[in-house]
Coordinates of C-alpha atoms and ligand atoms in Angstrom, one line a residue:
X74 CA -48.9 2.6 -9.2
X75 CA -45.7 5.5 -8.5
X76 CA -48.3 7.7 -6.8
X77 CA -51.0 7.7 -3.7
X78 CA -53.5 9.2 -4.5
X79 CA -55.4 11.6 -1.6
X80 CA -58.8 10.9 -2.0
X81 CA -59.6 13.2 0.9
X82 CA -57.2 15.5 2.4
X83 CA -54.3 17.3 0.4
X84 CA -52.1 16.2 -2.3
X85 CA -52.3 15.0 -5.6
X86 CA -55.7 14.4 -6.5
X87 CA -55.0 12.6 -9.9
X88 CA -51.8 11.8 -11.3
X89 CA -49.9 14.9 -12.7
X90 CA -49.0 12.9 -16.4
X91 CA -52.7 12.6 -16.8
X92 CA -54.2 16.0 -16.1
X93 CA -51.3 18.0 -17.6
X94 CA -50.2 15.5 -21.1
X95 CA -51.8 17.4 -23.8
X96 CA -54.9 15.8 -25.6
X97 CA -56.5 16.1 -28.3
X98 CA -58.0 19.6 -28.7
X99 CA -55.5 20.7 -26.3
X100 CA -55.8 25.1 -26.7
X101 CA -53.2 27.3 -25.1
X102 CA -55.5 29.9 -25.6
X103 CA -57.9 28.6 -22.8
X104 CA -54.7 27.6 -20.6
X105 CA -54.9 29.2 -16.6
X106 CA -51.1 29.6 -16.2
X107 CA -51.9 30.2 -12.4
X108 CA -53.9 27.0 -12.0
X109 CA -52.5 24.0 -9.9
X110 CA -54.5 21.6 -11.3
X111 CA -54.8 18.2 -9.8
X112 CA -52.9 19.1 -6.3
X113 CA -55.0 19.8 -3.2
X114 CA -53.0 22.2 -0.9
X115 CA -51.1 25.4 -1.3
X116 CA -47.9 26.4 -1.5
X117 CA -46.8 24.7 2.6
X118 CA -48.3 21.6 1.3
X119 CA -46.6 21.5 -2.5
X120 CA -43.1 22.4 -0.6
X121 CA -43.5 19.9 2.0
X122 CA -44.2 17.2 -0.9
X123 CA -41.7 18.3 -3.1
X124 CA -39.1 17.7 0.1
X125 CA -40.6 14.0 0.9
X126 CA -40.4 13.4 -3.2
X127 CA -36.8 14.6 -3.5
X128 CA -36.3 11.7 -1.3
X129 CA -37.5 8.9 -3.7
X130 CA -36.7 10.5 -6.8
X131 CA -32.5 10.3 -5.0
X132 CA -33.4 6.6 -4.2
X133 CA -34.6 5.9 -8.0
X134 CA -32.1 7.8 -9.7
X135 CA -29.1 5.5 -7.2
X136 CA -30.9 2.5 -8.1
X137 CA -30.8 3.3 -12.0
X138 CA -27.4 3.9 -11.9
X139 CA -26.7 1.2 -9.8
X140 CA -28.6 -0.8 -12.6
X141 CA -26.1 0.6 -15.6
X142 CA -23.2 -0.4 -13.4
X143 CA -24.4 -3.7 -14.3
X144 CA -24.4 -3.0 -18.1
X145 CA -28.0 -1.6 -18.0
X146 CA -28.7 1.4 -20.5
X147 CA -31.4 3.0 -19.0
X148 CA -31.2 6.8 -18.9
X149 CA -33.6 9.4 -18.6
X150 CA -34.0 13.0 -20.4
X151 CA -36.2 16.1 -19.2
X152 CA -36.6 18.2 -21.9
X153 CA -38.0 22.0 -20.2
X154 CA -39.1 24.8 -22.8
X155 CA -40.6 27.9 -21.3
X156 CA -40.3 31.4 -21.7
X157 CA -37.4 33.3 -20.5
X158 CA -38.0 33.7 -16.8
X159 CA -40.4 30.4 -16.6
X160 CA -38.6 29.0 -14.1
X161 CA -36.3 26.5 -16.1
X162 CA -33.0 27.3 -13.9
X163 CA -35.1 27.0 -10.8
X164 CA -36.0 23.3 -11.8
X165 CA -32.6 22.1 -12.3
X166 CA -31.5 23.7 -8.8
X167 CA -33.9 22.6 -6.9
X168 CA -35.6 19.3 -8.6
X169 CA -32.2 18.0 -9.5
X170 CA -30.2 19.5 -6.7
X171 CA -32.2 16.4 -4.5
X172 CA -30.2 14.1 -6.6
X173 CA -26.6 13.2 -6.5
X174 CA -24.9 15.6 -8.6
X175 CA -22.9 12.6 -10.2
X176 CA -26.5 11.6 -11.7
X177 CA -27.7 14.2 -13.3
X178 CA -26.4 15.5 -16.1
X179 CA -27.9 19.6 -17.0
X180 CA -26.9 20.9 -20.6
X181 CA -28.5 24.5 -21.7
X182 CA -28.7 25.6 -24.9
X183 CA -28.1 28.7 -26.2
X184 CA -27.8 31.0 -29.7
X185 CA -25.8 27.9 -31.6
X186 CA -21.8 28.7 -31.4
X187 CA -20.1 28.9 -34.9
X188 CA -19.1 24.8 -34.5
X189 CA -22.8 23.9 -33.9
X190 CA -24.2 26.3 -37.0
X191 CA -21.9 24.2 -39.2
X192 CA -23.9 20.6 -38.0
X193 CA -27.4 19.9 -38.5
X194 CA -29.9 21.6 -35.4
X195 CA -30.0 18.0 -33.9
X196 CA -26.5 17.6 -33.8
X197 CA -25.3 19.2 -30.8
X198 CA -28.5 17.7 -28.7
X199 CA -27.1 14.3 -29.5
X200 CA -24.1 14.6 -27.7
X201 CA -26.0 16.1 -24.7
X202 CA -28.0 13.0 -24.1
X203 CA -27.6 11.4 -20.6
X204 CA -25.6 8.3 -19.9
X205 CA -26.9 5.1 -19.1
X206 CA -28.4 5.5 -15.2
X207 CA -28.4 9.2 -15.6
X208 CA -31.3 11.9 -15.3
X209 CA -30.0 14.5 -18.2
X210 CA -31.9 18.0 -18.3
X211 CA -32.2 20.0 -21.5
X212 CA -32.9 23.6 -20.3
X213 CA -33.8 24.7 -23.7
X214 CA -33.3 22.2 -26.2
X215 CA -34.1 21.2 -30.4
X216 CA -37.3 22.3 -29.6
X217 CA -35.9 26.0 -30.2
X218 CA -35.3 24.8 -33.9
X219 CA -38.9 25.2 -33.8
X220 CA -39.6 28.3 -32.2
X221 CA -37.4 31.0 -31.9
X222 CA -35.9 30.2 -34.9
X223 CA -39.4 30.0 -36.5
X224 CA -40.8 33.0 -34.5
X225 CA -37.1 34.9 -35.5
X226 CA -37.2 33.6 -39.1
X227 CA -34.2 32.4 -38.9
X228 CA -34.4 29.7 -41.5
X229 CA -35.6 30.3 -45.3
X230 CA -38.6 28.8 -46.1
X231 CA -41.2 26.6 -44.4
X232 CA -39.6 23.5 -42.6
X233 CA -41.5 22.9 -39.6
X234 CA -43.8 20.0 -40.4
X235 CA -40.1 18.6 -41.6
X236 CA -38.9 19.0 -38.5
X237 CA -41.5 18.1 -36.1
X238 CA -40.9 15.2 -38.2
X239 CA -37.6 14.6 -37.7
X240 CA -37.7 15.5 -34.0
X241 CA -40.3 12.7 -33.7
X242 CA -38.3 10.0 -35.1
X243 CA -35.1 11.2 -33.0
X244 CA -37.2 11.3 -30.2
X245 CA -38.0 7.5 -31.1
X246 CA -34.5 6.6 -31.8
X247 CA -33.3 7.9 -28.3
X248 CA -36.5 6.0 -27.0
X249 CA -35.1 2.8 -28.0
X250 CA -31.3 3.4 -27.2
X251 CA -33.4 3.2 -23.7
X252 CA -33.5 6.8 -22.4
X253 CA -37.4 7.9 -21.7
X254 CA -37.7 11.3 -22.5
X255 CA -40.3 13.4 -20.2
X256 CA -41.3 17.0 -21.8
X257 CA -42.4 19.7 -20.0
X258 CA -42.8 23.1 -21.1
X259 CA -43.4 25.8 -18.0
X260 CA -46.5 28.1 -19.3
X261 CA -46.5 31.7 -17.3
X262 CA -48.8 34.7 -17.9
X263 CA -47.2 37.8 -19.9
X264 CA -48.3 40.0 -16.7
X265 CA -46.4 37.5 -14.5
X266 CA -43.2 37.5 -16.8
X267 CA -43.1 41.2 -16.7
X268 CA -42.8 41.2 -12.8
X269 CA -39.8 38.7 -13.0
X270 CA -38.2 40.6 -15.4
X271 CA -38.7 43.7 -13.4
X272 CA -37.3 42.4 -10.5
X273 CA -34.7 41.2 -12.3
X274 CA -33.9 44.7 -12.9
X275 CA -34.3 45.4 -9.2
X276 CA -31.2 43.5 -7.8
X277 CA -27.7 43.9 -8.7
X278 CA -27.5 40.1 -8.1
X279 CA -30.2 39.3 -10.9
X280 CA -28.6 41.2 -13.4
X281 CA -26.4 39.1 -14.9
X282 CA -29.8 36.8 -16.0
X283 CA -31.6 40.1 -17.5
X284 CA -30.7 39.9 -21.8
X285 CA -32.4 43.1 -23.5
X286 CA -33.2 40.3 -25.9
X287 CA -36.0 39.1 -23.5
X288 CA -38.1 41.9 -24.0
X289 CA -37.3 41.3 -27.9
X290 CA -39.3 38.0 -27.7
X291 CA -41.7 39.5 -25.3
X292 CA -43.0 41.5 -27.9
X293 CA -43.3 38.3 -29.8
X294 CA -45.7 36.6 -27.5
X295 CA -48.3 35.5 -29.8
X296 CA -46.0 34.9 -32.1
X297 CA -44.6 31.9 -29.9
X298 CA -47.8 30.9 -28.1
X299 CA -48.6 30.3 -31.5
X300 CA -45.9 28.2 -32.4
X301 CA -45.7 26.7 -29.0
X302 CA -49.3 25.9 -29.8
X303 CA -48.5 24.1 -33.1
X304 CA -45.3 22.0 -31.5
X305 CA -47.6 20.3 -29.1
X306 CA -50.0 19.6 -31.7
X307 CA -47.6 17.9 -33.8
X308 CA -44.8 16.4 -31.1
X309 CA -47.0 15.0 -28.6
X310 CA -46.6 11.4 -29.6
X311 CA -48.2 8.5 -26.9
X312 CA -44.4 7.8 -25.8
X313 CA -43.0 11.2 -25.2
X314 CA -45.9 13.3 -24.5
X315 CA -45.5 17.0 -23.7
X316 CA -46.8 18.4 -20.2
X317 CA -47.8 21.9 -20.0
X318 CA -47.4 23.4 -16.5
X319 CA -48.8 25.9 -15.3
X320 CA -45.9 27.8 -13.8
X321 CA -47.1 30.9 -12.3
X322 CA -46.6 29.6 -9.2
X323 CA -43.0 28.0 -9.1
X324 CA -43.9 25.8 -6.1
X325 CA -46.2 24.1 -8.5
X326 CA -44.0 23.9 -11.6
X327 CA -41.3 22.4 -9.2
X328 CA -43.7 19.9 -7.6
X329 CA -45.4 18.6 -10.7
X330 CA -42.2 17.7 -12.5
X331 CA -40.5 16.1 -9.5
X332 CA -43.9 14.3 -9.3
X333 CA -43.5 13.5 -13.5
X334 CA -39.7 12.1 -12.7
X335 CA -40.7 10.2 -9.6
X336 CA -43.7 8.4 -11.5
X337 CA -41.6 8.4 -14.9
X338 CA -38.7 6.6 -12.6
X339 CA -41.0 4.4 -10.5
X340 CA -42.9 2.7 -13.8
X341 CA -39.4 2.0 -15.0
X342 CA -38.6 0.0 -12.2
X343 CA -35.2 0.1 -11.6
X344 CA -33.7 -2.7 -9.6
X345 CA -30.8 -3.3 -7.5
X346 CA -28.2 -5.7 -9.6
X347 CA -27.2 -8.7 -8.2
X348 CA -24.1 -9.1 -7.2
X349 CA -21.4 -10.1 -9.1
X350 CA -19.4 -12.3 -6.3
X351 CA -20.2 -15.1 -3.9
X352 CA -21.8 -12.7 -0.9
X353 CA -21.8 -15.5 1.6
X354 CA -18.0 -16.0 1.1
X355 CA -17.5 -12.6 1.1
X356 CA -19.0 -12.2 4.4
X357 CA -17.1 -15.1 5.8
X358 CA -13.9 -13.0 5.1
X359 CA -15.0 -10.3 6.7
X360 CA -15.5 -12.0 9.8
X361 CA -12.7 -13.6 10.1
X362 CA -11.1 -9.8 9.6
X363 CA -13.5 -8.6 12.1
X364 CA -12.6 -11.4 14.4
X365 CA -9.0 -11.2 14.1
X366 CA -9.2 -7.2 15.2
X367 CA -11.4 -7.8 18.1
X368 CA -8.6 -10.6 19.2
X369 CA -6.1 -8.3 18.5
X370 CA -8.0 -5.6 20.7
X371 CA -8.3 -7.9 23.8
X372 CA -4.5 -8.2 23.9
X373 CA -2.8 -6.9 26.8
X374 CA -1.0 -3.1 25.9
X375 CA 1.8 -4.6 27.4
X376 CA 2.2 -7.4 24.7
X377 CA 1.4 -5.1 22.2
X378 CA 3.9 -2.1 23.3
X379 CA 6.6 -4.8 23.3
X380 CA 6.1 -5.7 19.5
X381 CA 6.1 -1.8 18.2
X382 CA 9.5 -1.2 16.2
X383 CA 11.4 0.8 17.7
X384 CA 12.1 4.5 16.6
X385 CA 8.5 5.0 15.8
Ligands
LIG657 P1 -31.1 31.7 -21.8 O1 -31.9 30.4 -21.7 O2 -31.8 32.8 -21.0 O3 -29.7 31.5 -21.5 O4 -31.2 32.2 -23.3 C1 -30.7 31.4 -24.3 C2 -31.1 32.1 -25.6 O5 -30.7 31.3 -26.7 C3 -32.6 32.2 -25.8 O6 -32.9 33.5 -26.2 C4 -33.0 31.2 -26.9 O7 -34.1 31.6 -27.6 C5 -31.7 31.2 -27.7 N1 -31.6 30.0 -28.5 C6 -31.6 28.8 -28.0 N2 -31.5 27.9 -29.1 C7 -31.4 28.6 -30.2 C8 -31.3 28.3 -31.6 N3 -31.3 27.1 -32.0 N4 -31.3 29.4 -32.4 C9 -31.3 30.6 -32.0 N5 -31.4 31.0 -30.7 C10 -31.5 30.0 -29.8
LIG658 MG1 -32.7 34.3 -20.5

Protein backbone atom coordinates (compact mmCIF):
# COMPACT_ATOMS: atom_id res chain seq x y z
CA UNK A 1 0.00 0.00 0.00
CA UNK A 2 1.52 3.85 -1.29
CA UNK A 3 0.66 5.20 2.17
CA UNK A 4 1.40 4.49 6.14
CA UNK A 5 -1.21 4.98 7.76
CA UNK A 6 -0.82 6.77 11.52
CA UNK A 7 -2.93 4.91 13.57
CA UNK A 8 -1.97 7.09 16.53
CA UNK A 9 -0.10 10.15 16.31
CA UNK A 10 -0.41 12.73 13.24
CA UNK A 11 -0.84 12.16 9.63
CA UNK A 12 -3.04 10.71 7.30
CA UNK A 13 -5.59 8.87 9.08
CA UNK A 14 -7.17 7.12 5.98
CA UNK A 15 -6.00 7.40 2.60
CA UNK A 16 -6.87 10.74 0.88
CA UNK A 17 -8.50 8.89 -2.56
CA UNK A 18 -10.89 7.22 -0.24
CA UNK A 19 -12.30 9.94 2.10
CA UNK A 20 -12.30 12.66 -0.68
CA UNK A 21 -13.50 10.47 -4.28
CA UNK A 22 -17.08 11.35 -4.48
CA UNK A 23 -19.76 8.63 -3.78
CA UNK A 24 -22.84 8.12 -4.25
CA UNK A 25 -25.09 10.75 -2.75
CA UNK A 26 -22.11 12.89 -2.74
CA UNK A 27 -23.87 16.90 -1.87
CA UNK A 28 -21.83 20.00 -2.30
CA UNK A 29 -24.36 21.61 -0.44
CA UNK A 30 -23.24 19.77 2.94
CA UNK A 31 -19.43 20.14 1.87
CA UNK A 32 -17.02 21.98 4.92
CA UNK A 33 -14.57 23.68 2.53
CA UNK A 34 -12.40 24.37 5.70
CA UNK A 35 -12.41 20.70 6.79
CA UNK A 36 -9.04 18.56 6.53
CA UNK A 37 -10.52 15.53 6.55
CA UNK A 38 -8.67 12.39 7.07
CA UNK A 39 -5.14 14.22 8.20
CA UNK A 40 -4.30 14.43 11.88
CA UNK A 41 -2.08 17.61 12.46
CA UNK A 42 -2.27 21.20 11.48
CA UNK A 43 -0.74 23.22 9.21
CA UNK A 44 3.48 22.39 10.79
CA UNK A 45 2.49 18.85 10.36
CA UNK A 46 0.70 19.06 6.60
CA UNK A 47 3.99 21.27 5.53
CA UNK A 48 6.37 19.01 7.01
CA UNK A 49 4.64 16.07 5.03
CA UNK A 50 4.18 17.69 1.99
CA UNK A 51 8.26 18.35 2.17
CA UNK A 52 9.03 14.44 2.96
CA UNK A 53 6.32 13.60 -0.02
CA UNK A 54 7.81 15.97 -2.56
CA UNK A 55 10.66 13.59 -2.05
CA UNK A 56 8.96 10.41 -3.38
CA UNK A 57 6.64 11.90 -5.66
CA UNK A 58 10.52 13.34 -7.53
CA UNK A 59 11.73 9.65 -7.13
CA UNK A 60 8.39 8.21 -8.96
CA UNK A 61 8.05 10.67 -11.52
CA UNK A 62 12.37 9.80 -12.48
CA UNK A 63 11.48 6.31 -12.37
CA UNK A 64 8.40 6.76 -14.86
CA UNK A 65 10.36 8.55 -17.14
CA UNK A 66 13.15 6.48 -16.83
CA UNK A 67 10.49 3.68 -17.71
CA UNK A 68 9.37 5.52 -21.22
CA UNK A 69 13.01 5.80 -21.98
CA UNK A 70 12.58 2.20 -22.45
CA UNK A 71 9.56 2.57 -24.83
CA UNK A 72 7.10 2.58 -21.85
CA UNK A 73 3.92 4.90 -22.36
CA UNK A 74 2.91 5.58 -19.11
CA UNK A 75 2.00 9.22 -18.36
CA UNK A 76 0.01 10.77 -15.89
CA UNK A 77 -2.66 13.82 -16.03
CA UNK A 78 -3.99 16.06 -12.98
CA UNK A 79 -6.85 17.68 -14.05
CA UNK A 80 -7.53 20.82 -11.18
CA UNK A 81 -11.02 22.80 -11.48
CA UNK A 82 -11.68 25.31 -8.82
CA UNK A 83 -12.82 28.68 -8.57
CA UNK A 84 -10.83 31.58 -9.43
CA UNK A 85 -8.52 32.10 -6.44
CA UNK A 86 -8.77 28.13 -5.29
CA UNK A 87 -5.40 27.73 -5.25
CA UNK A 88 -4.80 26.06 -8.74
CA UNK A 89 -1.49 28.15 -9.52
CA UNK A 90 -0.35 27.39 -6.04
CA UNK A 91 -0.48 23.54 -6.77
CA UNK A 92 1.52 23.64 -9.87
CA UNK A 93 4.34 25.78 -8.05
CA UNK A 94 4.64 24.06 -5.24
CA UNK A 95 3.40 20.27 -5.82
CA UNK A 96 5.06 20.11 -9.14
CA UNK A 97 7.88 22.52 -8.47
CA UNK A 98 9.26 19.19 -6.21
CA UNK A 99 9.61 17.51 -9.46
CA UNK A 100 12.05 17.94 -12.24
CA UNK A 101 10.76 20.61 -14.33
CA UNK A 102 11.69 18.35 -17.43
CA UNK A 103 8.77 16.02 -16.05
CA UNK A 104 6.05 17.91 -15.67
CA UNK A 105 4.34 19.31 -18.20
CA UNK A 106 1.55 22.45 -16.89
CA UNK A 107 -0.95 23.70 -19.72
CA UNK A 108 -3.83 26.42 -18.54
CA UNK A 109 -6.66 27.03 -20.23
CA UNK A 110 -8.21 29.99 -20.87
CA UNK A 111 -11.28 31.94 -22.97
CA UNK A 112 -10.55 29.59 -26.27
CA UNK A 113 -8.36 31.75 -28.84
CA UNK A 114 -9.98 32.20 -32.30
CA UNK A 115 -7.87 28.74 -33.61
CA UNK A 116 -9.36 26.68 -30.75
CA UNK A 117 -13.20 28.10 -31.32
CA UNK A 118 -12.87 26.78 -34.82
CA UNK A 119 -12.12 22.83 -33.34
CA UNK A 120 -14.33 20.88 -31.30
CA UNK A 121 -13.95 21.87 -27.12
CA UNK A 122 -11.89 18.60 -26.81
CA UNK A 123 -9.56 19.58 -29.33
CA UNK A 124 -7.16 21.73 -27.90
CA UNK A 125 -7.00 19.37 -24.56
CA UNK A 126 -5.69 16.63 -26.79
CA UNK A 127 -2.71 18.11 -27.70
CA UNK A 128 -2.08 19.12 -24.04
CA UNK A 129 -1.81 15.63 -22.79
CA UNK A 130 1.50 14.59 -21.10
CA UNK A 131 4.14 12.47 -22.81
CA UNK A 132 4.92 9.14 -21.95
CA UNK A 133 6.75 9.34 -18.23
CA UNK A 134 5.35 12.73 -17.72
CA UNK A 135 3.15 14.26 -14.90
CA UNK A 136 0.93 16.89 -17.18
CA UNK A 137 -1.32 19.49 -15.16
CA UNK A 138 -4.48 20.86 -16.60
CA UNK A 139 -5.10 24.16 -14.60
CA UNK A 140 -8.47 24.48 -15.93
CA UNK A 141 -9.32 22.12 -18.41
CA UNK A 142 -12.61 20.52 -20.81
CA UNK A 143 -14.22 20.54 -17.77
CA UNK A 144 -14.97 24.39 -18.38
CA UNK A 145 -17.07 23.14 -21.54
CA UNK A 146 -19.22 22.22 -18.81
CA UNK A 147 -19.37 25.04 -16.53
CA UNK A 148 -18.60 28.39 -17.41
CA UNK A 149 -19.69 27.85 -20.65
CA UNK A 150 -23.01 26.30 -19.18
CA UNK A 151 -23.25 28.80 -16.23
CA UNK A 152 -22.36 31.77 -19.18
CA UNK A 153 -24.72 30.18 -21.78
CA UNK A 154 -22.38 30.12 -24.11
CA UNK A 155 -23.60 27.29 -26.20
CA UNK A 156 -27.34 27.12 -27.68
CA UNK A 157 -29.28 24.52 -26.36
CA UNK A 158 -28.89 21.76 -23.81
CA UNK A 159 -25.70 19.64 -24.45
CA UNK A 160 -24.43 18.63 -21.16
CA UNK A 161 -25.51 15.00 -20.64
CA UNK A 162 -23.79 14.91 -24.40
CA UNK A 163 -20.82 16.00 -23.13
CA UNK A 164 -20.38 14.52 -19.92
CA UNK A 165 -20.73 11.76 -22.29
CA UNK A 166 -18.19 12.50 -24.52
CA UNK A 167 -15.74 13.62 -21.78
CA UNK A 168 -16.26 10.13 -20.27
CA UNK A 169 -15.29 8.20 -23.24
CA UNK A 170 -12.22 10.64 -23.93
CA UNK A 171 -11.34 10.21 -20.48
CA UNK A 172 -11.37 6.32 -21.36
CA UNK A 173 -9.55 6.64 -24.54
CA UNK A 174 -6.64 8.60 -22.79
CA UNK A 175 -6.97 5.89 -20.07
CA UNK A 176 -5.89 3.32 -22.35
CA UNK A 177 -3.22 5.21 -24.44
CA UNK A 178 -1.83 4.64 -20.71
CA UNK A 179 -2.01 8.10 -19.00
CA UNK A 180 -4.09 7.79 -15.50
CA UNK A 181 -5.89 10.78 -15.11
CA UNK A 182 -6.32 12.02 -11.27
CA UNK A 183 -9.22 14.90 -10.81
CA UNK A 184 -9.34 17.22 -8.29
CA UNK A 185 -11.39 20.11 -8.01
CA UNK A 186 -10.26 22.65 -4.98
CA UNK A 187 -13.70 23.65 -3.14
CA UNK A 188 -13.30 27.17 -1.11
CA UNK A 189 -16.00 29.09 0.78
CA UNK A 190 -17.52 32.34 -1.01
CA UNK A 191 -16.43 34.29 2.33
CA UNK A 192 -12.88 32.90 1.89
CA UNK A 193 -12.70 33.80 -1.94
CA UNK A 194 -13.72 37.29 -1.20
CA UNK A 195 -10.64 37.77 1.21
CA UNK A 196 -8.21 36.42 -1.71
CA UNK A 197 -9.61 38.55 -4.04
CA UNK A 198 -9.37 41.46 -1.67
CA UNK A 199 -5.97 41.02 -1.06
CA UNK A 200 -5.45 40.61 -4.42
CA UNK A 201 -6.44 44.13 -4.61
CA UNK A 202 -4.18 45.02 -1.72
CA UNK A 203 -0.72 44.39 -3.50
CA UNK A 204 0.59 45.96 -6.56
CA UNK A 205 2.34 42.60 -7.04
CA UNK A 206 -1.17 40.56 -7.16
CA UNK A 207 -2.68 42.70 -9.50
CA UNK A 208 -1.79 41.38 -12.56
CA UNK A 209 -4.00 37.95 -11.33
CA UNK A 210 -7.10 40.21 -10.30
CA UNK A 211 -9.76 39.98 -13.74
CA UNK A 212 -12.94 42.16 -13.03
CA UNK A 213 -14.46 39.09 -14.59
CA UNK A 214 -13.93 37.13 -11.19
CA UNK A 215 -16.36 38.99 -9.46
CA UNK A 216 -18.67 38.38 -12.76
CA UNK A 217 -18.74 34.58 -11.83
CA UNK A 218 -18.83 35.39 -8.19
CA UNK A 219 -22.09 36.51 -8.57
CA UNK A 220 -22.77 33.31 -10.22
CA UNK A 221 -21.91 31.03 -7.39
CA UNK A 222 -24.86 28.94 -7.22
CA UNK A 223 -25.02 28.91 -10.48
CA UNK A 224 -21.66 26.86 -10.74
CA UNK A 225 -21.92 24.93 -7.37
CA UNK A 226 -24.78 23.80 -9.16
CA UNK A 227 -23.20 22.74 -12.12
CA UNK A 228 -20.08 21.75 -10.40
CA UNK A 229 -22.63 19.66 -8.50
CA UNK A 230 -24.01 17.97 -11.59
CA UNK A 231 -20.32 17.24 -13.30
CA UNK A 232 -19.39 15.06 -10.35
CA UNK A 233 -22.60 13.35 -10.53
CA UNK A 234 -22.22 12.39 -14.00
CA UNK A 235 -18.08 12.23 -14.52
CA UNK A 236 -17.08 10.42 -11.64
CA UNK A 237 -16.50 7.03 -13.30
CA UNK A 238 -14.56 4.11 -10.96
CA UNK A 239 -11.25 4.81 -13.12
CA UNK A 240 -11.03 8.52 -13.05
CA UNK A 241 -12.86 9.59 -10.04
CA UNK A 242 -13.11 13.22 -9.06
CA UNK A 243 -11.70 14.36 -5.52
CA UNK A 244 -13.16 17.36 -3.94
CA UNK A 245 -10.81 19.24 -1.62
CA UNK A 246 -11.48 21.20 0.67
CA UNK A 247 -9.16 24.14 -0.03
CA UNK A 248 -9.75 26.71 2.50
CA UNK A 249 -6.68 25.97 3.91
CA UNK A 250 -3.99 25.76 1.00
CA UNK A 251 -1.62 23.64 3.20
CA UNK A 252 -4.23 21.02 2.90
CA UNK A 253 -5.26 21.34 -0.80
CA UNK A 254 -1.43 21.13 -1.38
CA UNK A 255 -0.89 18.05 0.83
CA UNK A 256 -3.84 16.03 -0.26
CA UNK A 257 -2.99 16.10 -3.91
CA UNK A 258 0.70 15.49 -3.49
CA UNK A 259 -0.60 12.63 -1.34
CA UNK A 260 -3.28 11.59 -4.52
CA UNK A 261 0.05 11.79 -7.04
CA UNK A 262 2.25 9.89 -4.68
CA UNK A 263 -0.41 7.01 -4.09
CA UNK A 264 -1.66 7.46 -7.92
CA UNK A 265 2.31 6.98 -8.88
CA UNK A 266 3.18 4.36 -6.23
CA UNK A 267 0.13 1.75 -7.35
CA UNK A 268 1.43 2.21 -10.86
CA UNK A 269 4.61 0.88 -10.02
CA UNK A 270 7.08 2.22 -12.07
CA UNK A 271 10.29 0.32 -12.39
CA UNK A 272 13.76 1.06 -13.30
CA UNK A 273 14.43 -0.51 -17.00
CA UNK A 274 16.95 -2.82 -17.43
CA UNK A 275 19.66 -2.00 -19.09
CA UNK A 276 20.24 -2.18 -22.52
CA UNK A 277 24.17 -3.21 -22.58
CA UNK A 278 26.28 -5.95 -20.96
CA UNK A 279 26.88 -3.98 -17.33
CA UNK A 280 29.54 -6.39 -16.35
CA UNK A 281 31.56 -5.51 -19.50
CA UNK A 282 30.89 -2.21 -19.17
CA UNK A 283 32.36 -1.97 -15.83
CA UNK A 284 35.40 -3.93 -16.87
CA UNK A 285 36.10 -0.94 -19.24
CA UNK A 286 35.84 1.38 -16.84
CA UNK A 287 38.41 -0.06 -14.73
CA UNK A 288 40.75 -0.58 -16.92
CA UNK A 289 40.20 3.53 -17.63
CA UNK A 290 40.29 3.96 -14.03
CA UNK A 291 43.36 1.95 -13.72
CA UNK A 292 45.19 3.32 -16.49
CA UNK A 293 44.73 7.09 -14.82
CA UNK A 294 45.72 6.03 -11.38
CA UNK A 295 49.12 4.53 -13.26
CA UNK A 296 49.40 7.51 -15.08
CA UNK A 297 49.04 9.55 -11.71
CA UNK A 298 51.91 7.54 -9.95
CA UNK A 299 54.31 8.61 -12.68
CA UNK A 300 57.08 10.71 -11.72
CA UNK A 301 56.38 14.79 -12.78
CA UNK A 302 59.62 14.58 -14.17
CA UNK A 303 58.65 11.85 -16.82
CA UNK A 304 55.65 13.44 -17.40
CA UNK A 305 57.04 17.16 -17.86
CA UNK A 306 59.43 15.64 -20.39
CA UNK A 307 56.56 14.32 -22.70
CA UNK A 308 54.44 17.80 -22.71
CA UNK A 309 54.77 19.38 -26.46
CA UNK A 310 56.39 21.97 -26.38
CA UNK A 311 54.88 25.60 -26.84
CA UNK A 312 52.02 24.74 -24.62
P1 LIG B 1 -7.53 32.12 -15.18
O1 LIG B 1 -7.57 30.66 -14.85
O2 LIG B 1 -7.66 33.00 -13.98
O3 LIG B 1 -6.38 32.48 -16.06
O4 LIG B 1 -8.85 32.44 -16.02
C1 LIG B 1 -9.14 31.78 -17.20
C2 LIG B 1 -10.55 32.16 -17.60
O5 LIG B 1 -10.85 31.48 -18.82
C3 LIG B 1 -11.60 31.75 -16.59
O6 LIG B 1 -12.47 32.81 -16.35
C4 LIG B 1 -12.31 30.61 -17.27
O7 LIG B 1 -13.64 30.49 -16.89
C5 LIG B 1 -12.16 30.98 -18.73
N1 LIG B 1 -12.32 29.82 -19.59
C6 LIG B 1 -11.61 28.69 -19.58
N2 LIG B 1 -12.07 27.82 -20.50
C7 LIG B 1 -13.10 28.42 -21.12
C8 LIG B 1 -14.00 28.05 -22.15
N3 LIG B 1 -13.91 26.86 -22.73
N4 LIG B 1 -14.93 28.94 -22.54
C9 LIG B 1 -15.01 30.14 -21.94
N5 LIG B 1 -14.21 30.55 -20.97
C10 LIG B 1 -13.27 29.72 -20.55
MG1 LIG C 1 -8.34 34.11 -12.64
Amino acid sequence: MALRIARHGRGWQVRPSDILRVGPGFDLGGFDTSATPGFDGGKAAGEAAIATLGGRLSELQEKLYAESRAGGSRAVLLVLQGMDTSGKGGISRHVLGMVDPQGVQVRSFGVPTPEERRHHYLWRIRRALPRAGRIGVFDRSHYEDVLVVRVDGLVDGDPWLERYREIERFERQTEEAGITVVKCALMISPDEQLARLAERLERPEKFWKYNPSDIDARERWDDYMHAYQDVFDHTSTPSAPWHVIPADRKWYARLAVTQLLVDTLTDMNPSWPPPGFDVSAERARLGALLTERADADREPPASRRKGRRKGR
